[in-house]
Amino acid sequence: MPGSFTKRTFELQTNGDSALDIRFADAPGPDLSETIIALAQAIESASIPGVTELVPAYQCLTVCFDLLQLPDDGAGTQRLVDTLNELVRVQLTQPSPVAGPRYQIKIPVCYAPEFAPDMQALSNHVGLPADQVIRRHSATDYLVHMLGFTPGFLYLGGLDKQLHCPRKDRPTLNVPAGSVGIGGGQTGIYPQQTPGGWQIIGRTPLALFRPQRDPAFIARPLDRIRFVAISAQQFAETDPFAEPEKIPIDTAETDLANAGNIQKSRGARR
Amino acid sequence: MSLHIIQPGLQTSIQSVGRPGLMRWGVARGGAADTFAMALGNLLLGNPIAHPGIEVALTGPEIEFTTDVSIAVTGARFDLSHNENAVPNNAVLNMAAGDRLRFGALKSGARAYLALAAEIDLAPVFGSVSTHLISGFGGLHGRSLRTGDHVPLQHCRYVAPRELPPQFRLDYRTRPLIRVVPGCEAGYFSAEALSAFHHGGFAVSPQSNRMGIRLTGEPLATTDLPQLVSSALCPGTVQVPPNGLPIISFVEGQTIGGYPRIAHVISADLHRLGQLQANQRLDFEPVSAHSARRILKEKTQLLHELPAML
């Protein structure tokens, strides 16, 4: 894996007057997410004065800063650009591994019709009966690439190609909190009741965003999510604030070249 | 000791500067839509500029005070009455227990700030009592205030009566010129689209909220725009979705987005977005990164100079 780091190309670009984007040319994937999270940790460790937020995404790490905290010599932003350039170069040539534990997190999902208003439409589109959709959807580990959009929303990679299905032409106004959906090649869970255009095939009883609790968010980038099918009765009996089942991932097995590898390594661990 | 909400108004909420640092979890900073106006009220009362207060939008509330406390109303201009007597905006007002403050007709702007010479006695969430209205947490039960609510206060005090100097009384009646720096994808837009954006006289759509300010007008051409992979979306970013009508990401905006960004409102002008009214027309003026910093520095300097002028 370290070899692949050195091939990456990147560029720094302004994102408004108080943020810089570090953008990578590589396609999104587990490897690039690993690079971006490692870089975020390196920038954090560097404690650069004025840096206020780091926002990792599929191909980009955004560094937000307080304009007035940068040196007032007319070149404050340029100096930050130079510092970041250097940090990225070091990270790409002598990559430090991502620190901290990571987990496979089991999220219970009830795929019963009352929670799956779009199952029939999705089933028709992909040409698989509902039980096959459920089996495939809950048979794989998904990589958490990033959190964002709304509090606690997980951007997951690794959806079975057989389950890809376009978003709805017209978004549903009120998708209930906990709804599990498929939109294009992505799957995910709506943490809050919001409008949404994905095909809803189930619902988790668990709260993904728990502002009064620690941790407030059910997963972190580079964790893996496994959906576990449950019955409507189990759904009703589950405490929304119950801790999901979390299994530490052996760091030796986290070398993910692509989403397909996620499925293979999953088999080995169980 | 509390504020007792007799009439809630349209969207009255507890706000301060919000929660910076949580975008990576999908949590927008949130907080006051016009932090500058909020700071003015706080400075009048001798508070820190980020002290929590009440944000009032478009239709104001009627509030009964169950305690003696000084307040000040800044930002949008409302007809204000204190126990049926007209009282000024931008001035310290002393409320006694049982007194009522009523927000009447809105004269200009969109959001006023009721600053309090008191602490709002609520548990912070992620270090702030700001109400995140879109996601429903913080403040009082994560929502805007309702009839019958009591906002608990502590450490209530009176301060010497004083007014904001005239140069700090903002006038929101003129057509706003919002300053912007070039967007990340500005280069993908045609010269015509860029020109139309800056001088198109877009108007604020009534569909706007704290998540985003939608614009209406002649749609911009979007045929040659690239498909992007989603990444961080900061407040003030102006995205152009396929329908060609720009959306400005606002205080509770989504933290990840993927539409081409034509421009970014400069940090110094973000607070002015909080005073835009529905159907109001506005223009965008491009400025350099250097000017963006200078303008922010000047505005911040003004705030720092205010206490000595009171």
Coordinates of C-alpha atoms in Angstrom, one line a residue:
Chain A
M1 CA 0.0 0.0 0.0
P2 CA 2.7 2.6 0.8
G3 CA 3.8 2.4 -2.8
S4 CA 0.5 3.6 -4.0
F5 CA 0.8 6.8 -2.0
T6 CA 3.7 8.1 -3.9
K7 CA 1.8 8.0 -7.2
R8 CA -0.9 10.3 -6.0
T9 CA -1.2 13.8 -7.5
F10 CA -2.9 16.6 -5.7
E11 CA -3.6 20.3 -5.9
L12 CA -4.5 23.0 -3.4
Q13 CA -7.3 25.2 -4.3
T14 CA -9.2 28.0 -2.4
N15 CA -12.7 27.2 -1.2
G16 CA -13.9 30.7 -0.4
D17 CA -11.7 33.2 1.5
S18 CA -11.3 31.0 4.6
A19 CA -10.9 27.4 3.4
L20 CA -8.5 25.5 1.2
D21 CA -9.2 22.2 -0.6
I22 CA -6.5 19.6 -0.9
R23 CA -7.8 17.7 -3.9
F24 CA -6.5 14.4 -5.2
A25 CA -6.7 13.2 -8.8
D26 CA -7.2 9.5 -7.9
A27 CA -10.6 7.9 -8.1
P28 CA -12.5 7.6 -4.8
G29 CA -11.9 4.3 -3.0
P30 CA -10.8 2.8 0.3
D31 CA -7.1 3.5 -0.4
L32 CA -7.7 7.2 -1.1
S33 CA -9.9 7.6 2.0
E34 CA -7.1 6.0 4.0
T35 CA -4.7 8.6 2.6
I36 CA -7.1 11.5 3.3
I37 CA -7.8 10.5 6.9
A38 CA -4.1 9.9 7.6
L39 CA -3.4 13.4 6.2
A40 CA -6.2 14.9 8.3
Q41 CA -4.5 13.4 11.4
A42 CA -1.1 14.7 10.3
I43 CA -2.5 18.3 9.9
E44 CA -4.2 18.0 13.3
S45 CA -1.0 16.9 14.9
A46 CA 0.8 19.9 13.3
S47 CA -1.5 22.3 15.3
I48 CA -1.4 25.0 12.6
P49 CA -2.5 28.3 14.2
G50 CA -5.8 29.5 12.7
V51 CA -7.0 26.1 11.4
T52 CA -10.5 25.6 12.6
E53 CA -12.0 22.6 10.8
L54 CA -10.9 19.6 8.7
V55 CA -13.5 18.1 6.5
P56 CA -12.5 14.8 4.8
A57 CA -14.4 13.8 1.7
Y58 CA -14.0 11.2 -1.1
Q59 CA -11.3 12.9 -3.0
C60 CA -10.7 16.1 -1.0
L61 CA -9.7 17.3 2.4
T62 CA -11.0 20.8 3.2
V63 CA -9.0 22.8 5.7
C64 CA -11.0 25.7 7.1
F65 CA -9.2 28.6 8.8
D66 CA -9.8 31.8 10.6
L67 CA -8.6 34.5 8.2
L68 CA -7.8 36.9 11.0
Q69 CA -5.6 34.4 12.8
L70 CA -3.2 34.0 9.9
P71 CA -0.1 36.2 10.0
D72 CA -0.9 39.7 9.0
D73 CA 1.9 40.2 6.5
G74 CA -0.1 40.1 3.3
A75 CA 1.1 36.5 2.7
G76 CA -0.8 34.7 5.5
T77 CA -2.7 32.4 3.2
Q78 CA 0.3 31.7 1.1
R79 CA 2.2 30.6 4.2
L80 CA -0.7 28.2 5.1
V81 CA -0.6 26.9 1.5
D82 CA 3.1 26.2 1.8
T83 CA 2.7 24.5 5.2
L84 CA -0.1 22.3 3.8
N85 CA 1.8 21.5 0.6
E86 CA 4.7 20.3 2.7
L87 CA 2.6 18.2 5.0
V88 CA 0.9 16.5 2.0
R89 CA 4.3 15.8 0.4
V90 CA 5.6 14.2 3.6
Q91 CA 2.4 12.2 4.0
L92 CA 2.6 10.9 0.4
T93 CA 6.3 10.0 0.5
Q94 CA 6.6 8.8 4.1
P95 CA 3.0 7.9 5.0
S96 CA 2.1 7.5 8.6
P97 CA -0.6 5.0 9.3
V98 CA -4.0 6.1 10.4
A99 CA -4.1 6.1 14.2
G100 CA -6.9 4.9 16.4
P101 CA -9.1 1.8 16.5
R102 CA -11.6 1.1 13.8
Y103 CA -14.7 -1.1 14.0
Q104 CA -17.1 -3.2 12.1
I105 CA -20.4 -1.8 13.4
K106 CA -23.5 -3.9 13.1
I107 CA -26.6 -1.8 12.4
P108 CA -30.0 -3.6 12.7
V109 CA -32.4 -3.0 9.8
C110 CA -36.0 -4.0 9.5
Y111 CA -36.7 -4.6 5.8
A112 CA -40.4 -5.3 6.5
P113 CA -42.8 -3.7 4.0
E114 CA -44.1 -1.1 6.5
F115 CA -40.5 0.3 6.6
A116 CA -39.6 -0.3 3.0
P117 CA -41.9 1.8 0.8
D118 CA -39.7 1.6 -2.3
M119 CA -38.7 -2.1 -2.0
Q120 CA -41.1 -3.1 -4.8
A121 CA -39.8 -0.3 -7.2
L122 CA -36.2 -1.2 -6.4
S123 CA -36.9 -4.9 -6.8
N124 CA -38.5 -4.3 -10.2
H125 CA -35.6 -2.1 -11.3
V126 CA -32.8 -4.5 -10.3
G127 CA -34.7 -7.7 -11.3
L128 CA -34.4 -9.4 -8.0
P129 CA -37.1 -10.5 -5.5
A130 CA -37.2 -8.6 -2.2
D131 CA -35.6 -11.5 -0.2
Q132 CA -32.6 -11.4 -2.6
V133 CA -32.3 -7.7 -2.3
I134 CA -32.3 -8.0 1.5
R135 CA -29.8 -10.9 1.4
R136 CA -27.4 -9.0 -0.8
H137 CA -27.8 -5.7 1.0
S138 CA -27.0 -7.3 4.4
A139 CA -24.2 -9.6 3.1
T140 CA -21.4 -7.1 2.8
D141 CA -19.3 -4.6 4.8
Y142 CA -19.6 -1.0 3.7
L143 CA -16.7 1.4 4.2
V144 CA -17.5 4.7 5.9
H145 CA -15.8 7.2 3.6
M146 CA -17.0 10.3 5.4
L147 CA -19.8 11.8 7.4
G148 CA -21.6 14.9 6.3
F149 CA -24.6 16.5 4.6
T150 CA -26.6 16.3 7.8
P151 CA -25.4 15.4 11.3
G152 CA -24.3 11.7 11.4
F153 CA -25.1 10.9 7.7
L154 CA -22.7 8.2 6.6
Y155 CA -21.3 8.0 3.1
L156 CA -20.8 4.3 2.5
G157 CA -18.9 2.6 -0.3
G158 CA -19.1 -1.0 -1.5
L159 CA -22.8 -1.4 -2.6
D160 CA -23.3 -4.7 -4.6
K161 CA -23.5 -3.6 -8.2
Q162 CA -26.6 -5.7 -8.7
L163 CA -28.4 -3.3 -6.3
H164 CA -27.5 0.0 -8.0
C165 CA -30.7 1.9 -8.7
P166 CA -31.3 5.5 -9.8
R167 CA -32.6 8.1 -7.3
K168 CA -36.3 9.0 -7.5
D169 CA -37.3 11.6 -10.0
R170 CA -39.0 13.6 -7.3
P171 CA -37.6 13.5 -3.7
T172 CA -40.0 12.3 -0.9
L173 CA -40.7 15.3 1.4
N174 CA -40.4 13.5 4.7
V175 CA -38.2 10.4 4.8
P176 CA -38.5 9.1 8.4
A177 CA -35.3 9.1 10.6
G178 CA -33.5 5.8 10.4
S179 CA -34.6 5.0 6.8
V180 CA -32.1 3.0 4.8
G181 CA -31.9 3.8 1.2
I182 CA -30.2 3.2 -2.1
G183 CA -29.4 6.1 -4.4
G184 CA -27.3 5.3 -7.5
G185 CA -24.3 3.3 -6.4
Q186 CA -24.6 4.4 -2.8
T187 CA -26.5 3.2 0.3
G188 CA -27.0 4.9 3.5
I189 CA -29.2 5.9 6.4
Y190 CA -31.1 9.1 7.0
P191 CA -30.2 10.2 10.6
Q192 CA -33.0 12.8 10.7
Q193 CA -36.4 13.1 9.1
T194 CA -35.5 15.1 6.0
P195 CA -36.5 15.2 2.3
G196 CA -34.7 12.5 0.3
G197 CA -34.5 11.1 -3.1
W198 CA -33.2 7.6 -2.4
Q199 CA -35.2 4.4 -2.7
I200 CA -36.1 3.4 0.9
I201 CA -35.8 -0.4 1.5
G202 CA -35.8 -0.6 5.3
R203 CA -35.3 1.3 8.6
T204 CA -33.0 1.0 11.6
P205 CA -34.4 1.5 15.1
L206 CA -31.0 3.0 16.1
A207 CA -30.3 6.7 16.4
L208 CA -27.3 7.6 14.2
F209 CA -27.0 11.0 15.8
R210 CA -27.1 11.3 19.6
P211 CA -26.1 14.8 20.5
Q212 CA -26.5 14.2 24.2
R213 CA -24.3 11.1 24.3
D214 CA -20.7 10.2 23.9
P215 CA -19.9 9.2 21.2
A216 CA -22.6 11.4 19.5
F217 CA -22.0 9.7 16.2
I218 CA -22.4 5.9 15.6
A219 CA -19.4 5.6 13.3
R220 CA -16.2 7.3 12.1
P221 CA -14.5 7.4 8.8
L222 CA -12.8 4.1 7.9
D223 CA -15.2 2.1 10.1
R224 CA -17.2 -0.5 8.3
I225 CA -20.9 -0.9 8.5
R226 CA -22.8 -4.2 8.3
F227 CA -26.5 -4.2 8.1
V228 CA -28.2 -7.0 10.1
A229 CA -31.8 -7.9 9.1
I230 CA -34.2 -7.9 12.0
S231 CA -38.0 -8.5 12.4
A232 CA -40.6 -5.9 13.0
Q233 CA -40.9 -7.2 16.6
Q234 CA -37.1 -6.8 17.2
F235 CA -37.4 -3.3 15.7
A236 CA -40.1 -2.4 18.2
E237 CA -38.1 -3.8 21.1
T238 CA -34.9 -2.1 20.3
D239 CA -33.8 1.0 22.3
P240 CA -32.8 3.7 19.8
F241 CA -29.9 4.6 22.1
A242 CA -28.7 1.1 22.5
E243 CA -25.0 0.7 21.6
P244 CA -24.6 -1.1 18.3
E245 CA -22.5 -4.2 18.2
K246 CA -18.9 -3.1 17.5
I247 CA -16.2 -5.5 16.5
P248 CA -12.6 -4.2 16.4
I249 CA -11.1 -4.7 12.9
D250 CA -7.6 -6.2 12.9
T251 CA -5.5 -3.5 11.5
A252 CA -3.6 -6.1 9.5
E253 CA -6.7 -6.7 7.4
T254 CA -7.5 -3.1 6.5
D255 CA -5.6 -2.9 3.2
L256 CA -8.6 -2.3 1.0
A257 CA -7.8 -2.0 -2.7
N258 CA -11.4 -1.7 -3.7
A259 CA -14.9 -2.4 -2.5
G260 CA -14.6 -6.0 -3.7
N261 CA -11.9 -6.6 -1.2
I262 CA -14.2 -5.5 1.5
Q263 CA -16.4 -8.5 0.8
K264 CA -13.5 -11.0 0.6
S265 CA -11.9 -9.9 3.9
R266 CA -15.4 -10.0 5.5
G267 CA -15.6 -13.7 4.8
A268 CA -12.2 -14.4 6.3
R269 CA -13.1 -12.6 9.6
R270 CA -16.3 -14.4 10.3
Chain B
M1 CA -36.2 34.0 36.4
S2 CA -37.1 33.5 32.8
L3 CA -38.5 34.9 29.5
H4 CA -42.1 33.8 29.2
I5 CA -43.2 33.5 25.6
I6 CA -46.7 35.1 25.2
Q7 CA -46.6 35.0 21.4
P8 CA -43.7 33.2 19.7
G9 CA -43.5 35.0 16.4
L10 CA -42.5 33.2 13.2
Q11 CA -39.2 31.7 14.2
T12 CA -37.8 32.9 17.5
S13 CA -34.9 30.9 18.7
I14 CA -32.0 30.8 21.1
Q15 CA -28.7 31.5 19.3
S16 CA -25.1 32.4 19.8
V17 CA -22.2 31.8 17.4
G18 CA -22.9 28.2 16.9
R19 CA -20.6 25.2 16.9
P20 CA -17.5 25.5 14.7
G21 CA -15.3 22.4 14.3
L22 CA -18.0 19.7 13.8
M23 CA -18.4 19.9 10.0
R24 CA -16.5 16.6 9.7
W25 CA -19.5 14.9 11.5
G26 CA -22.0 16.6 9.3
V27 CA -22.9 19.3 11.8
A28 CA -23.0 22.8 10.3
R29 CA -21.8 25.6 12.6
G30 CA -25.3 27.1 12.8
G31 CA -25.8 29.9 15.3
A32 CA -27.0 33.5 14.7
A33 CA -27.7 34.2 11.1
D34 CA -26.3 37.8 11.6
T35 CA -23.4 37.5 14.1
F36 CA -22.5 41.1 13.6
A37 CA -26.0 42.4 14.7
M38 CA -25.9 39.9 17.6
A39 CA -22.5 41.2 18.6
L40 CA -23.7 44.9 18.7
G41 CA -26.5 44.0 21.1
N42 CA -24.1 42.1 23.4
L43 CA -21.6 45.0 23.4
L44 CA -24.3 47.4 24.3
L45 CA -24.9 45.3 27.4
G46 CA -21.2 44.8 28.2
N47 CA -21.4 41.1 27.2
P48 CA -18.8 39.2 25.2
I49 CA -19.7 39.4 21.5
A50 CA -20.7 35.8 21.3
H51 CA -23.0 35.8 24.3
P52 CA -26.2 33.7 23.7
G53 CA -29.4 35.7 23.1
I54 CA -32.7 35.4 21.2
E55 CA -32.9 35.6 17.4
V56 CA -36.2 36.9 16.0
A57 CA -37.1 36.4 12.4
L58 CA -39.6 38.5 10.3
T59 CA -42.6 38.3 12.7
G60 CA -41.5 39.1 16.2
P61 CA -42.6 37.7 19.5
E62 CA -44.3 39.1 22.6
I63 CA -42.3 38.3 25.7
E64 CA -43.0 38.7 29.4
F65 CA -40.1 39.1 31.8
T66 CA -40.4 37.3 35.1
T67 CA -37.3 39.1 36.4
D68 CA -35.6 42.5 36.4
V69 CA -33.1 42.6 33.5
S70 CA -31.6 44.9 30.9
I71 CA -32.0 44.0 27.2
A72 CA -31.2 45.5 23.8
V73 CA -32.7 44.8 20.4
T74 CA -30.3 45.1 17.4
G75 CA -30.4 44.0 13.8
A76 CA -33.6 44.2 11.8
R77 CA -35.7 47.2 12.7
F78 CA -39.0 46.4 14.4
D79 CA -41.6 48.7 16.0
L80 CA -41.0 47.8 19.6
S81 CA -43.2 48.4 22.6
H82 CA -42.5 48.0 26.3
N83 CA -45.8 47.7 28.2
E84 CA -47.6 49.5 25.2
N85 CA -45.0 52.4 25.1
A86 CA -42.9 52.7 22.0
V87 CA -39.2 52.1 22.7
P88 CA -36.1 52.3 20.5
N89 CA -34.1 49.6 18.8
N90 CA -30.3 49.7 19.4
A91 CA -30.6 50.9 22.9
V92 CA -30.4 49.4 26.4
L93 CA -33.9 48.8 27.8
N94 CA -34.6 48.0 31.4
M95 CA -37.3 45.4 32.0
A96 CA -38.9 44.9 35.4
A97 CA -40.5 41.6 36.5
G98 CA -44.0 41.4 34.9
D99 CA -43.1 43.8 32.0
R100 CA -43.8 42.9 28.4
L101 CA -41.8 43.5 25.3
R102 CA -43.7 43.3 22.0
F103 CA -42.2 43.2 18.5
G104 CA -44.6 45.0 16.1
A105 CA -44.2 45.8 12.4
L106 CA -40.9 44.9 10.7
K107 CA -39.4 48.1 9.1
S108 CA -36.2 46.7 7.5
G109 CA -34.0 43.7 7.5
A110 CA -35.1 40.2 8.5
R111 CA -33.6 39.2 11.8
A112 CA -33.3 41.1 15.1
Y113 CA -31.3 40.0 18.1
L114 CA -32.6 40.3 21.7
A115 CA -29.5 40.6 23.8
L116 CA -29.8 39.9 27.5
A117 CA -27.8 41.1 30.5
A118 CA -28.2 37.6 31.8
E119 CA -27.1 34.0 31.1
I120 CA -29.5 31.6 29.4
D121 CA -29.6 28.7 31.9
L122 CA -29.7 25.7 29.5
A123 CA -27.3 22.8 29.1
P124 CA -25.0 23.4 26.1
V125 CA -24.9 20.7 23.4
F126 CA -21.4 20.4 21.8
G127 CA -20.4 23.5 23.8
S128 CA -23.2 25.8 22.6
V129 CA -26.8 26.6 23.5
S130 CA -27.5 27.7 19.9
T131 CA -30.6 26.0 18.5
H132 CA -29.8 23.9 15.4
L133 CA -33.3 24.3 13.9
I134 CA -32.9 22.0 10.9
S135 CA -31.5 19.1 12.9
G136 CA -33.5 19.8 16.1
F137 CA -31.0 20.0 18.9
G138 CA -29.6 22.7 21.2
G139 CA -31.6 25.7 22.6
L140 CA -34.9 24.8 24.2
H141 CA -35.8 21.2 23.1
G142 CA -34.1 21.8 19.8
R143 CA -36.8 24.0 18.3
S144 CA -38.0 27.5 17.9
L145 CA -39.9 29.0 20.9
R146 CA -43.6 28.4 21.4
T147 CA -46.4 30.1 23.3
G148 CA -46.0 29.2 27.0
D149 CA -42.3 28.5 26.8
H150 CA -40.1 29.7 29.6
V151 CA -36.5 30.4 28.7
P152 CA -34.6 30.1 32.1
L153 CA -32.2 32.9 32.9
Q154 CA -29.7 33.4 35.7
H155 CA -27.3 36.2 36.8
C156 CA -29.7 38.8 35.6
R157 CA -28.5 42.4 35.9
Y158 CA -29.2 46.0 35.0
V159 CA -26.7 48.0 33.0
A160 CA -26.4 51.8 32.4
P161 CA -28.8 53.0 29.7
R162 CA -27.0 53.8 26.5
E163 CA -27.4 53.7 22.7
L164 CA -25.5 52.5 19.7
P165 CA -23.6 55.3 18.0
P166 CA -25.4 56.3 14.8
Q167 CA -22.7 54.8 12.5
F168 CA -23.5 51.4 14.0
R169 CA -27.3 51.6 13.3
L170 CA -27.4 49.4 10.2
D171 CA -29.9 50.3 7.4
Y172 CA -31.1 47.3 5.5
R173 CA -33.4 49.1 3.1
T174 CA -31.0 49.5 0.2
R175 CA -30.5 46.8 -2.4
P176 CA -27.8 44.6 -1.0
L177 CA -24.5 44.2 -2.8
I178 CA -22.9 41.0 -1.5
R179 CA -19.2 40.7 -2.0
V180 CA -17.9 37.4 -3.3
V181 CA -14.6 35.7 -4.3
P182 CA -14.4 33.3 -7.3
G183 CA -15.9 29.9 -6.8
C184 CA -14.0 26.6 -7.0
E185 CA -15.7 25.8 -10.3
A186 CA -16.1 29.4 -11.6
G187 CA -13.8 28.5 -14.5
Y188 CA -16.4 26.1 -15.8
F189 CA -19.0 28.8 -16.2
S190 CA -19.2 30.8 -19.5
A191 CA -18.4 34.5 -19.4
E192 CA -22.0 35.2 -20.0
A193 CA -23.1 33.1 -17.0
L194 CA -20.6 34.8 -14.8
S195 CA -21.7 38.2 -15.9
A196 CA -25.3 37.3 -15.5
F197 CA -24.6 36.0 -12.0
H198 CA -22.9 39.2 -10.9
H199 CA -25.4 41.6 -12.5
G200 CA -28.5 39.4 -12.9
G201 CA -30.4 40.9 -10.2
F202 CA -31.4 37.6 -8.6
A203 CA -34.1 37.8 -5.9
V204 CA -34.3 35.8 -2.7
S205 CA -36.8 33.0 -3.0
P206 CA -39.5 32.6 -0.3
Q207 CA -38.3 28.9 -0.3
S208 CA -35.1 30.0 1.6
N209 CA -34.4 28.8 5.1
R210 CA -31.4 28.6 7.5
M211 CA -30.1 25.7 5.4
G212 CA -29.9 27.6 2.1
I213 CA -30.9 30.9 0.4
R214 CA -32.4 30.0 -2.9
L215 CA -32.4 32.6 -5.6
T216 CA -34.9 33.2 -8.3
G217 CA -34.5 35.0 -11.7
E218 CA -33.2 34.2 -15.1
P219 CA -31.5 30.7 -14.8
L220 CA -27.8 30.5 -15.6
A221 CA -26.6 28.2 -18.4
T222 CA -25.5 24.9 -16.9
T223 CA -25.0 22.7 -19.9
D224 CA -21.2 22.5 -19.8
L225 CA -20.8 22.1 -16.1
P226 CA -19.0 19.0 -14.8
Q227 CA -20.4 16.3 -12.5
L228 CA -18.5 16.6 -9.2
V229 CA -17.7 14.2 -6.5
S230 CA -19.2 15.5 -3.2
S231 CA -16.9 17.5 -0.9
A232 CA -17.1 20.1 1.9
L233 CA -19.6 22.8 1.4
C234 CA -18.9 25.9 3.5
P235 CA -21.4 28.6 4.5
G236 CA -21.6 31.4 1.9
T237 CA -20.8 29.1 -1.0
V238 CA -23.0 29.7 -4.0
Q239 CA -23.8 26.5 -5.8
V240 CA -25.5 26.2 -9.2
P241 CA -27.7 23.1 -9.5
P242 CA -28.9 21.9 -12.9
N243 CA -31.9 24.2 -13.0
G244 CA -29.5 27.2 -13.1
L245 CA -30.8 28.9 -10.1
P246 CA -28.1 29.6 -7.5
I247 CA -28.3 28.5 -3.9
I248 CA -26.2 30.1 -1.2
S249 CA -25.3 27.7 1.6
F250 CA -26.4 29.3 4.9
V251 CA -25.7 28.9 8.6
E252 CA -27.3 25.5 8.9
G253 CA -26.3 24.4 5.4
Q254 CA -25.4 20.8 4.5
T255 CA -21.7 20.2 5.1
I256 CA -21.1 18.1 2.0
G257 CA -22.3 19.1 -1.4
G258 CA -21.6 18.4 -5.0
Y259 CA -23.0 21.1 -7.3
P260 CA -20.6 23.5 -9.2
R261 CA -19.6 26.5 -7.1
I262 CA -19.8 29.8 -8.9
A263 CA -18.7 32.0 -6.0
H264 CA -18.3 32.2 -2.3
V265 CA -19.6 35.1 -0.2
I266 CA -16.7 36.6 1.7
S267 CA -16.5 35.9 5.4
A268 CA -17.0 39.6 6.2
D269 CA -20.4 39.7 4.4
L270 CA -21.8 36.3 5.7
H271 CA -23.7 38.1 8.4
R272 CA -25.5 40.3 5.8
L273 CA -27.2 37.1 4.4
G274 CA -29.1 37.0 7.7
Q275 CA -31.0 40.2 6.8
L276 CA -32.2 39.3 3.3
Q277 CA -36.0 39.3 3.0
A278 CA -38.0 37.1 0.6
N279 CA -38.3 38.6 -2.9
Q280 CA -35.6 41.1 -2.2
R281 CA -33.3 41.7 -5.2
L282 CA -29.5 41.6 -4.6
D283 CA -26.3 41.8 -6.6
F284 CA -22.9 40.2 -6.2
E285 CA -19.7 42.1 -6.4
P286 CA -16.4 40.2 -7.1
V287 CA -13.5 41.2 -4.8
S288 CA -10.0 39.9 -4.4
A289 CA -8.9 37.5 -1.6
H290 CA -6.8 40.4 -0.3
S291 CA -9.9 42.7 -0.1
A292 CA -11.9 40.0 1.6
R293 CA -9.4 39.8 4.4
R294 CA -9.2 43.6 4.7
I295 CA -12.9 44.1 4.9
L296 CA -13.2 41.4 7.6
K297 CA -10.4 43.0 9.5
E298 CA -12.1 46.4 9.3
K299 CA -15.4 45.1 10.5
T300 CA -13.8 43.2 13.4
Q301 CA -11.9 46.3 14.3
L302 CA -15.1 48.4 14.4
L303 CA -16.6 45.9 16.9
H304 CA -13.5 46.1 19.0
E305 CA -13.6 49.9 19.0
L306 CA -17.3 50.1 20.0
P307 CA -17.1 49.6 23.8
A308 CA -14.9 52.7 24.1
M309 CA -17.5 54.7 22.2
L310 CA -20.4 53.8 24.4

